[in-house]
Tab-separated table of C-alpha atoms in Angstrom:
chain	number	residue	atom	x	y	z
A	1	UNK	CA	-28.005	-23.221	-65.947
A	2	UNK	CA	-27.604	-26.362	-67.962
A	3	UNK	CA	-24.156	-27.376	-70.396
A	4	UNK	CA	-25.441	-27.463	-73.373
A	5	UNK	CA	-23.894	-29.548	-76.415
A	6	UNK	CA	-20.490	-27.401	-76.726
A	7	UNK	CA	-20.006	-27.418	-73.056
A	8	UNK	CA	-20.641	-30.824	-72.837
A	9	UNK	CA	-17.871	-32.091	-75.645
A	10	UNK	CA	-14.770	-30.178	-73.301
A	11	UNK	CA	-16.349	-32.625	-70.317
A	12	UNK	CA	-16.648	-35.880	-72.679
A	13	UNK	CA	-12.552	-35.276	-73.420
A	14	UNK	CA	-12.002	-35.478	-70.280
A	15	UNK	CA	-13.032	-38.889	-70.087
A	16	UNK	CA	-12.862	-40.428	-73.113
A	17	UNK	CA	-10.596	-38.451	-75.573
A	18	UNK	CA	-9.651	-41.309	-77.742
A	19	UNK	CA	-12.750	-42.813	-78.520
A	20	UNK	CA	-13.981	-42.524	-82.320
A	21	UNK	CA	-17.064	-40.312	-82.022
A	22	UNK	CA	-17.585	-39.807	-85.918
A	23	UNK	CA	-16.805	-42.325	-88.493
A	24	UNK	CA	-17.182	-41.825	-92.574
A	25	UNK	CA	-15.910	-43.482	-95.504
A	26	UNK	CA	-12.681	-41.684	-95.440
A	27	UNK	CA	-12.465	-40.658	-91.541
A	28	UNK	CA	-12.265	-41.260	-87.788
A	29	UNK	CA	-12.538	-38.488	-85.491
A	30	UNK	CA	-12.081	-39.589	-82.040
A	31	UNK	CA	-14.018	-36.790	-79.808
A	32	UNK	CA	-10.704	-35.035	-78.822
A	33	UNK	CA	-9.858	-34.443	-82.435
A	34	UNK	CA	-13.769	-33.444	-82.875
A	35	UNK	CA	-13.407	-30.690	-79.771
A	36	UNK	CA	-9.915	-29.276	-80.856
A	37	UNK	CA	-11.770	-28.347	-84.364
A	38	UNK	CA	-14.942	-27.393	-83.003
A	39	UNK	CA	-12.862	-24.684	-80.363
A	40	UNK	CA	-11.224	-23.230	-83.221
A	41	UNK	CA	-14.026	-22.438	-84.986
A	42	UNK	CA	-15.790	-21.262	-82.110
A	43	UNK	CA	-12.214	-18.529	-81.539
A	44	UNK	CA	-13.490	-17.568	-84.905
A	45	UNK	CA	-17.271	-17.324	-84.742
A	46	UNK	CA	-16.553	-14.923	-81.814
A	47	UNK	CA	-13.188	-12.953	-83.865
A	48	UNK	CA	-16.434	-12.255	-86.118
A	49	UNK	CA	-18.582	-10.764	-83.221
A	50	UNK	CA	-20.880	-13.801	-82.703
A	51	UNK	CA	-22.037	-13.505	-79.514
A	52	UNK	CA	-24.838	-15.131	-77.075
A	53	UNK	CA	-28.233	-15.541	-78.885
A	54	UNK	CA	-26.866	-14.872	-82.074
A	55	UNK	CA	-28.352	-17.184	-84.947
A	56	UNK	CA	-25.645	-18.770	-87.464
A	57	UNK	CA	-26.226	-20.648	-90.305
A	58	UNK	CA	-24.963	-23.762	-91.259
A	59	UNK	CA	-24.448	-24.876	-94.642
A	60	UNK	CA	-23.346	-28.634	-94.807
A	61	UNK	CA	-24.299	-32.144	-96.667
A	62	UNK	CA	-24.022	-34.709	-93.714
A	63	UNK	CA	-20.422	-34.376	-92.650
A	64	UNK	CA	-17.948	-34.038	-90.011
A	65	UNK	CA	-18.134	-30.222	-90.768
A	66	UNK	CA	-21.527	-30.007	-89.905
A	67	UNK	CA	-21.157	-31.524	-86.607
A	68	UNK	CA	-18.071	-29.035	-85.906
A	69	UNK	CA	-20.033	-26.175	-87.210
A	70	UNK	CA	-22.944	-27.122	-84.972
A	71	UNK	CA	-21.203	-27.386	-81.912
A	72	UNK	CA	-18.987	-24.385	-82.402
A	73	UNK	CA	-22.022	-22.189	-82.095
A	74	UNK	CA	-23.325	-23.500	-79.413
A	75	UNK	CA	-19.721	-23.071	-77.923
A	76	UNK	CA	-20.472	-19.624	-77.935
A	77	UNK	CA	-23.881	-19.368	-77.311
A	78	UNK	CA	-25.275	-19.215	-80.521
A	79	UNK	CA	-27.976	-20.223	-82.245
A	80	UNK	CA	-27.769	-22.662	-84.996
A	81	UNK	CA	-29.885	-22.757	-88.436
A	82	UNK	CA	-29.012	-25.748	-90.278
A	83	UNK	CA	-29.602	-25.395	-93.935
A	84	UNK	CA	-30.720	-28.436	-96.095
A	85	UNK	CA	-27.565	-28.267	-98.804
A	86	UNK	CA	-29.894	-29.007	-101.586
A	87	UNK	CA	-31.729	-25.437	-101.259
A	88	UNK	CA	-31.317	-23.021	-104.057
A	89	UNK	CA	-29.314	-19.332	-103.428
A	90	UNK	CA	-32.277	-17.741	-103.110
A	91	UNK	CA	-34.150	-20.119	-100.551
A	92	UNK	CA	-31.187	-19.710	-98.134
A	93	UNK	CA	-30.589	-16.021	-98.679
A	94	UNK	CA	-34.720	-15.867	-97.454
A	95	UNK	CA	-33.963	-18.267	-94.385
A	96	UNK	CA	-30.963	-16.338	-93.043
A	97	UNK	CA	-32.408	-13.238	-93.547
A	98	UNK	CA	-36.110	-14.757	-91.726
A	99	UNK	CA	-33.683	-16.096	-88.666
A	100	UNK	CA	-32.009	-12.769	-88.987
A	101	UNK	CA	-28.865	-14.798	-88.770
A	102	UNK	CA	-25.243	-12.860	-88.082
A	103	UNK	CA	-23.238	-14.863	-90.499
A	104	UNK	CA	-22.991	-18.265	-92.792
A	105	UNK	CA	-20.208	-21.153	-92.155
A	106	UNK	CA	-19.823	-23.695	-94.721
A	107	UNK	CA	-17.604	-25.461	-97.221
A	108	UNK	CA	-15.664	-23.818	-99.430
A	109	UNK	CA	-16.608	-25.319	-102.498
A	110	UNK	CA	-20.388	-23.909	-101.491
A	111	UNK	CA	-18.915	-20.223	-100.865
A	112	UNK	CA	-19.428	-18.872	-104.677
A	113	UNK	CA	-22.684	-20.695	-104.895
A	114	UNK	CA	-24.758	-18.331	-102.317
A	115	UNK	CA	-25.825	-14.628	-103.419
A	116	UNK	CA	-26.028	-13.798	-99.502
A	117	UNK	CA	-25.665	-10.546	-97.405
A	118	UNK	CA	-24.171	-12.182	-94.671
A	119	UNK	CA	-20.273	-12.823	-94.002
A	120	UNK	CA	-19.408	-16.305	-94.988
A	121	UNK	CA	-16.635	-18.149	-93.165
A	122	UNK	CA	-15.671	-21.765	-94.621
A	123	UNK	CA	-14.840	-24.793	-93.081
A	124	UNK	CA	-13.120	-28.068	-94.684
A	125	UNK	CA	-11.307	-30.663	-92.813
A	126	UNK	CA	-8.738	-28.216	-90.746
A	127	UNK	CA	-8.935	-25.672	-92.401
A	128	UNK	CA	-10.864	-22.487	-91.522
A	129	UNK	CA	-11.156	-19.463	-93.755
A	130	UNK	CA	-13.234	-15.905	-93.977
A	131	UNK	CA	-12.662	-13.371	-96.519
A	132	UNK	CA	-10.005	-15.767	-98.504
A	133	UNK	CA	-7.832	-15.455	-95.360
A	134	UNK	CA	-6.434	-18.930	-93.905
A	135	UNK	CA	-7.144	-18.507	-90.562
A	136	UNK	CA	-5.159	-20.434	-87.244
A	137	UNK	CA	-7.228	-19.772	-84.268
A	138	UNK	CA	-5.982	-21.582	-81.155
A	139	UNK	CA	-7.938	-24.874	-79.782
A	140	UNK	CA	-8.249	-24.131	-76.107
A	141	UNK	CA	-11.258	-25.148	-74.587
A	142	UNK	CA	-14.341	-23.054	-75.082
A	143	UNK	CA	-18.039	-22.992	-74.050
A	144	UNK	CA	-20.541	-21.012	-71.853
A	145	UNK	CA	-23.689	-21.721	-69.887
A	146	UNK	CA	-26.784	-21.672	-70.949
A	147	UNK	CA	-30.327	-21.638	-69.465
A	148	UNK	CA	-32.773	-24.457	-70.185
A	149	UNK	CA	-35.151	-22.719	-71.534
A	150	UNK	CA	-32.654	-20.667	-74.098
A	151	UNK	CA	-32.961	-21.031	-77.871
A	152	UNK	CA	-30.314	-23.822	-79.120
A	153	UNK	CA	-31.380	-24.303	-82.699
A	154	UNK	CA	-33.741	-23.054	-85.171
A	155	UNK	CA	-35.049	-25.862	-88.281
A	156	UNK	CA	-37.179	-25.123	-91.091
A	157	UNK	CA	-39.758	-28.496	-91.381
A	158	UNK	CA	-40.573	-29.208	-94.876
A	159	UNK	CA	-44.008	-27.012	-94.869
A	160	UNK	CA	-47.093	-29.446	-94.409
A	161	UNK	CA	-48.602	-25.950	-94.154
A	162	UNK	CA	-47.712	-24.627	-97.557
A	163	UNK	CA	-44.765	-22.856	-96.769
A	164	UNK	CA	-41.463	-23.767	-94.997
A	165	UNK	CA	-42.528	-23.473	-90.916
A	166	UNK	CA	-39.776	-22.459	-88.185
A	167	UNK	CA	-38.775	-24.512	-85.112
A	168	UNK	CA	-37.606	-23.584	-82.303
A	169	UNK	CA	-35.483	-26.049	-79.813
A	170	UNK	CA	-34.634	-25.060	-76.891
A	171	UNK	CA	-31.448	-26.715	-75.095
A	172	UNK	CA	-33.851	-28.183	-72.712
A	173	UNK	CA	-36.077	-29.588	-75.788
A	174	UNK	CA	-32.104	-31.061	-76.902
A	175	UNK	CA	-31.040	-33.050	-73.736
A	176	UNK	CA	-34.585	-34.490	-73.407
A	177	UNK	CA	-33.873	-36.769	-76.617
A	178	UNK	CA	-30.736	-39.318	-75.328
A	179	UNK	CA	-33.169	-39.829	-72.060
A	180	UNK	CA	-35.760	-41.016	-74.406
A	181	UNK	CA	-33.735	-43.696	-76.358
A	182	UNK	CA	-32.178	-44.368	-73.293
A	183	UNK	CA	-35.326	-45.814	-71.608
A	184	UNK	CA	-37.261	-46.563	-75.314
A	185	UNK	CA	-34.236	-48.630	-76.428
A	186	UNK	CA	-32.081	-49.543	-73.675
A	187	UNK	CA	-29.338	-47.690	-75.262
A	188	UNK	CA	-25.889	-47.236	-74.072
A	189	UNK	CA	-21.823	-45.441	-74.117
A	190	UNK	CA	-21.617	-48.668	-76.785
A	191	UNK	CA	-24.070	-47.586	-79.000
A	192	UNK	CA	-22.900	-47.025	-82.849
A	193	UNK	CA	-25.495	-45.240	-84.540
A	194	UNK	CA	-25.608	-45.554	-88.431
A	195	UNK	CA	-27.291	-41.867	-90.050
A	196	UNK	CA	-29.490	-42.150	-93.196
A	197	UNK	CA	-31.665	-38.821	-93.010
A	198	UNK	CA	-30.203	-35.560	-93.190
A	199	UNK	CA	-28.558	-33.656	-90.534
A	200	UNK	CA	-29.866	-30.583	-91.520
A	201	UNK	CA	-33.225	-31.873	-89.937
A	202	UNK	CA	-33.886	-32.703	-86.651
A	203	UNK	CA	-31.918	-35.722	-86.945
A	204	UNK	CA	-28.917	-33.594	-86.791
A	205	UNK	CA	-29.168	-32.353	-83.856
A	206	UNK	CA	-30.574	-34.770	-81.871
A	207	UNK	CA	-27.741	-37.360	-82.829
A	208	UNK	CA	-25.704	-34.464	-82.068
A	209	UNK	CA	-26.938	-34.643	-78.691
A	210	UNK	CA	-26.752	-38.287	-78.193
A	211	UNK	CA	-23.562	-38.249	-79.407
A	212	UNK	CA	-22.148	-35.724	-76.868
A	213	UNK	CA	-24.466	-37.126	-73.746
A	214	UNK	CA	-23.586	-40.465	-73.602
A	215	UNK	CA	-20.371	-41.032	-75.627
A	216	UNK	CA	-21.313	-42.849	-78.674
A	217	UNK	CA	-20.149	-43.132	-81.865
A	218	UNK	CA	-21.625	-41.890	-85.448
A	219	UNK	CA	-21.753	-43.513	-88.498
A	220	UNK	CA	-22.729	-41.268	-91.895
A	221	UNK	CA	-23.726	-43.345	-94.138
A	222	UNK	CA	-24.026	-42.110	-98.137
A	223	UNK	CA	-26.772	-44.287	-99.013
A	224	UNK	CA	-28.059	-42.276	-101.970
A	225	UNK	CA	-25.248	-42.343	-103.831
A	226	UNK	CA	-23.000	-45.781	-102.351
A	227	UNK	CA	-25.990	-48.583	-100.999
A	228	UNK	CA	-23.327	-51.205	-101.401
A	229	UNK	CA	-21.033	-48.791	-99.236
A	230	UNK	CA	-23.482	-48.349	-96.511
A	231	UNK	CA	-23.753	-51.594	-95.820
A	232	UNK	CA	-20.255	-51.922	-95.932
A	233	UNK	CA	-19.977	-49.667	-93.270
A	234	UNK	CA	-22.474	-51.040	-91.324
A	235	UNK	CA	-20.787	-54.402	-91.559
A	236	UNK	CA	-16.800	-52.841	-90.731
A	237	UNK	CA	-18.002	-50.648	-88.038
A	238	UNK	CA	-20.792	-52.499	-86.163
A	239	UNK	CA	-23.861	-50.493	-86.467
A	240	UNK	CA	-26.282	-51.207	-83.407
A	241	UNK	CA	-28.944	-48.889	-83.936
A	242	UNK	CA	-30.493	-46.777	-87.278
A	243	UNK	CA	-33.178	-44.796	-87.230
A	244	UNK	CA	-34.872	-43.357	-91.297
A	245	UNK	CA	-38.153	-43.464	-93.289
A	246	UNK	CA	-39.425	-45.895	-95.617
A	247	UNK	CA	-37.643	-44.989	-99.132
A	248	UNK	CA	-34.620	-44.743	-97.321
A	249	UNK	CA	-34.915	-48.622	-96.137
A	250	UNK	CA	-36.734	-49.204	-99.141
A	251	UNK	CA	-32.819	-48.861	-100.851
A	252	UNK	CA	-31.196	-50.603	-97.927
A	253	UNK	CA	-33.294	-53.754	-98.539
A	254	UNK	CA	-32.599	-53.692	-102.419
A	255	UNK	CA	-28.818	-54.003	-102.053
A	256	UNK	CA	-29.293	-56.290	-98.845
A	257	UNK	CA	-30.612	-58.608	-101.050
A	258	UNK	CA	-28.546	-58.445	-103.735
A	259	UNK	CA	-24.964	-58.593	-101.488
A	260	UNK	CA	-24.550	-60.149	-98.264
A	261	UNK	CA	-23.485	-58.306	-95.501
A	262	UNK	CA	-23.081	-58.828	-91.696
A	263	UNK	CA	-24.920	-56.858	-89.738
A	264	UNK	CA	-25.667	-59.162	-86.762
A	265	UNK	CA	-24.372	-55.961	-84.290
A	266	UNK	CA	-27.677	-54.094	-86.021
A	267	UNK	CA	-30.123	-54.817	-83.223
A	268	UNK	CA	-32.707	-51.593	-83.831
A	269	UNK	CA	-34.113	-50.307	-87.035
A	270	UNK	CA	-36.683	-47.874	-86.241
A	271	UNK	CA	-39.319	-46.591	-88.844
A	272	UNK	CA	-40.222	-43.123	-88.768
A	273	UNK	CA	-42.303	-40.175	-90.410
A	274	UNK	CA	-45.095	-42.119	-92.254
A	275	UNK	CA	-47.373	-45.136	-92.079
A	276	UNK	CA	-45.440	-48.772	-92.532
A	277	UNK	CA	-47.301	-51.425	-94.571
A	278	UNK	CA	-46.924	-54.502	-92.068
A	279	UNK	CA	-45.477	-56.331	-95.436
A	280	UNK	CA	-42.727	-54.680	-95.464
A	281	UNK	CA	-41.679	-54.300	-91.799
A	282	UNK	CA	-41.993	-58.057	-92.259
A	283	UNK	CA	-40.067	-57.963	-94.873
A	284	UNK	CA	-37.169	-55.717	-93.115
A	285	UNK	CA	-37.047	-58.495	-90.672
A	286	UNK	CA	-36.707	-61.505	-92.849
A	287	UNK	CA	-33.524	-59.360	-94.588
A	288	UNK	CA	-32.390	-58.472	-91.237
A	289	UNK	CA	-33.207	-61.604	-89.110
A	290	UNK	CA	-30.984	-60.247	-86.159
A	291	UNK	CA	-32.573	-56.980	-86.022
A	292	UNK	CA	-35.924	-55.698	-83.798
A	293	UNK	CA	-37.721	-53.710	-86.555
A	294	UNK	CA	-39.659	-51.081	-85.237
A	295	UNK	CA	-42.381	-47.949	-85.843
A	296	UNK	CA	-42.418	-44.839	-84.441
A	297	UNK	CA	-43.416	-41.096	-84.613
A	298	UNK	CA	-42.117	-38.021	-83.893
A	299	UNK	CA	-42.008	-34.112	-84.839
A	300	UNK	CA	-39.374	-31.256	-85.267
A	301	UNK	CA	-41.257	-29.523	-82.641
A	302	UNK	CA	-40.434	-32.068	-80.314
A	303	UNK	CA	-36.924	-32.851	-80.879
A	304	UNK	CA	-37.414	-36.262	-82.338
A	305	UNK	CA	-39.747	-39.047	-80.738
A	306	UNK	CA	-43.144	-38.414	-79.199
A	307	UNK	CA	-44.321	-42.296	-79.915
A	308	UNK	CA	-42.232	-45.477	-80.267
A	309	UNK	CA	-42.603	-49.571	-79.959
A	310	UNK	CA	-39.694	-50.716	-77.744
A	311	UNK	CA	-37.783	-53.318	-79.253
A	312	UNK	CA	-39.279	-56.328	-76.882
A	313	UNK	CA	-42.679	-55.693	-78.611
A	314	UNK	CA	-41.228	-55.744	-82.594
A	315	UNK	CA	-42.703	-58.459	-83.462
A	316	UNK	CA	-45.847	-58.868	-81.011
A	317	UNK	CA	-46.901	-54.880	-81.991
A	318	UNK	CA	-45.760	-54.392	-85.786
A	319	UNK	CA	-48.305	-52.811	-86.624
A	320	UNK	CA	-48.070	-50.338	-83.292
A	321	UNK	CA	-46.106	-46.852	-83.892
A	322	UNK	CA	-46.178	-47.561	-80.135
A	323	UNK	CA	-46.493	-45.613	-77.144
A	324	UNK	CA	-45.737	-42.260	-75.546
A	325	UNK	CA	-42.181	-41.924	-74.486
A	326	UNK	CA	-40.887	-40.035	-71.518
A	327	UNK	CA	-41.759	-36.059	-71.078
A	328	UNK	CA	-44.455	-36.513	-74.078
A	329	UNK	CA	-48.495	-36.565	-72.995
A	330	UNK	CA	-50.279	-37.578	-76.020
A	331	UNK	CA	-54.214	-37.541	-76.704
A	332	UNK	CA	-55.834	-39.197	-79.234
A	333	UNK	CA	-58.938	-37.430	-80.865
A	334	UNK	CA	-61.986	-37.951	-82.466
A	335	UNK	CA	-63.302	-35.319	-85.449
A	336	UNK	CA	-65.706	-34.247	-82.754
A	337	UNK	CA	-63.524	-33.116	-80.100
């Protein structure tokens, strides 16, 4: 048997139930706060028959109510499918129905806005409702065991193939991932992690994970819509460690440049999911002098990294996605093989 992420958040209370575990521009949840709402949604999932192996669907713009939602399914023994927010009706009516999913949770404001078969129970803040009914579930502890190899969470990639392709991630695939940036980038309990990409892709759950595992806290950071506000936060709350894509840093840089922030505490900023010109990882590092800019590479499939440069070779192997982390063999191939 292994805990997996629900089971794991009743033993991080134990020891550290006051620590902030998510941080946003208008919120700190310290991890006991983060379990009491989590349990009472899980009471609920189950008043609605949810039950081990089920799939749920989460519906969620990056937000502590995707992280509660997440981790009250897997409280249960369910199986998550995170929704990108920015899908049309018709899109997520076709994934839940694919994942043959048992119900939706979600905000309320995004309740009218789905044309779906499935019950639909809504989530904001403290508040939990289904069927227009306020509902006060009690917060006791909840969680159950779960085999390694057990589904955890199923994610749609963005269809290299032509079409949306599903994922599956086991829990074993899940607790492989804070190992990895454990020994990749010496993280630790101290860590403050600063999210650009979208929960609702692997990122999600894998700071999910890392989050749970070892403790550390989570920064959400609205970049689209407030640069100057990201950067705030990463200044006010000490971000150590971010990981995104190039158009994402691409924005970061623009409003570095025009404001100065400090983000001396930012010691990591790892590249990921395409090719990096070498001018402007040089050019990350010239904005952020204090920070090891780095490449790497990773999949869905995987649960994150397969490839990264550890922070001691940043400058020495810019141009290096690096090497294979822990439980990843990697071949390279010529057209011929």
């Amino acid at each position: 048997m292994i805990l997996n992420s629900g089971r794991l958040l009743n033993e991080r209370v134990k020891t550290h139930p006051h620590k902030i575990a998510i941080i946003t521009k208008s919120e700190r949840l310290d991890f006991l706060r983060l379990n009491q709402r989590a349990n009472r949604l899980a009471h609920v999932l189950a008043g609605q028959g949810v039950k081990c192996n089920d799939k749920v669907g989460i519906l969620f713009p990056n937000s502590p109510e995707f992280v509660v939602a997440y981790l009250a399914v897997q409280k249960v023994g369910g199986v998550t499918v995170p929704l990108d927010a920015k899908l049309p009706s018709k899109d997520i009516e076709a994934v839940l129905d694919f994942a043959d999913a048992r119900l939706l949770v979600t905000l309320p404001s995004a309740e009218s806005t789905v044309d779906i078969k499935q019950p639909v129970v809504t989530v904001e803040k403290e508040q939990i409702k289904c069927k227009g009914e306020i509902l006060h579930p009690p917060d006791d502890d909840w969680g159950v065991d779960r085999s390694a190899g057990d589904e955890a969470t199923y994610l749609y990639t963005s269809g290299s193939t032509g079409g949306p392709k599903l994922a599956v991630l086991t829990h074993e695939n899940l607790s492989c991932f804070p190992r990895v940036l454990q020994e990749l980038y010496a993280t630790s309990s101290e860590e403050v992690y600063g999210l650009l990409l979208p929960m609702s892709h692997v990122s999600g759950p894998i700071a999910i994970q890392e989050l749970i595992e070892h403790g550390t806290t989570l920064v959400i950071l609205d970049l689209m819509t407030e640069r100057r506000g990201a950067l705030q936060s990463i200044q006010e709350n000490k971000v150590t460690l971010i990981w995104g894509v190039v158009p994402l840093y691409r924005l970061l840089i623009h409003e570095a440049k025009i404001r100065k922030f400090d983000t001396s505490r930012l010691r990591i900023l790892a590249v990921m999911g395409m090719e990096t010109p070498v001018d402007f990882m040089q050019e990350m590092s010239q904005v952020f002098p204090h920070t090891a800019v780095v490449q790497g590479y990773g999949l869905t499939e995987t649960s994150g990294v397969v490839i990264g440069t550890p922070p001691q070779d940043a400058v020495r192997k810019m141009r290096s996605i690096g090497r294979s982390v822990r439980f990843m063999d990697v071949r390279i191939l010529t057209r011929s093989d």
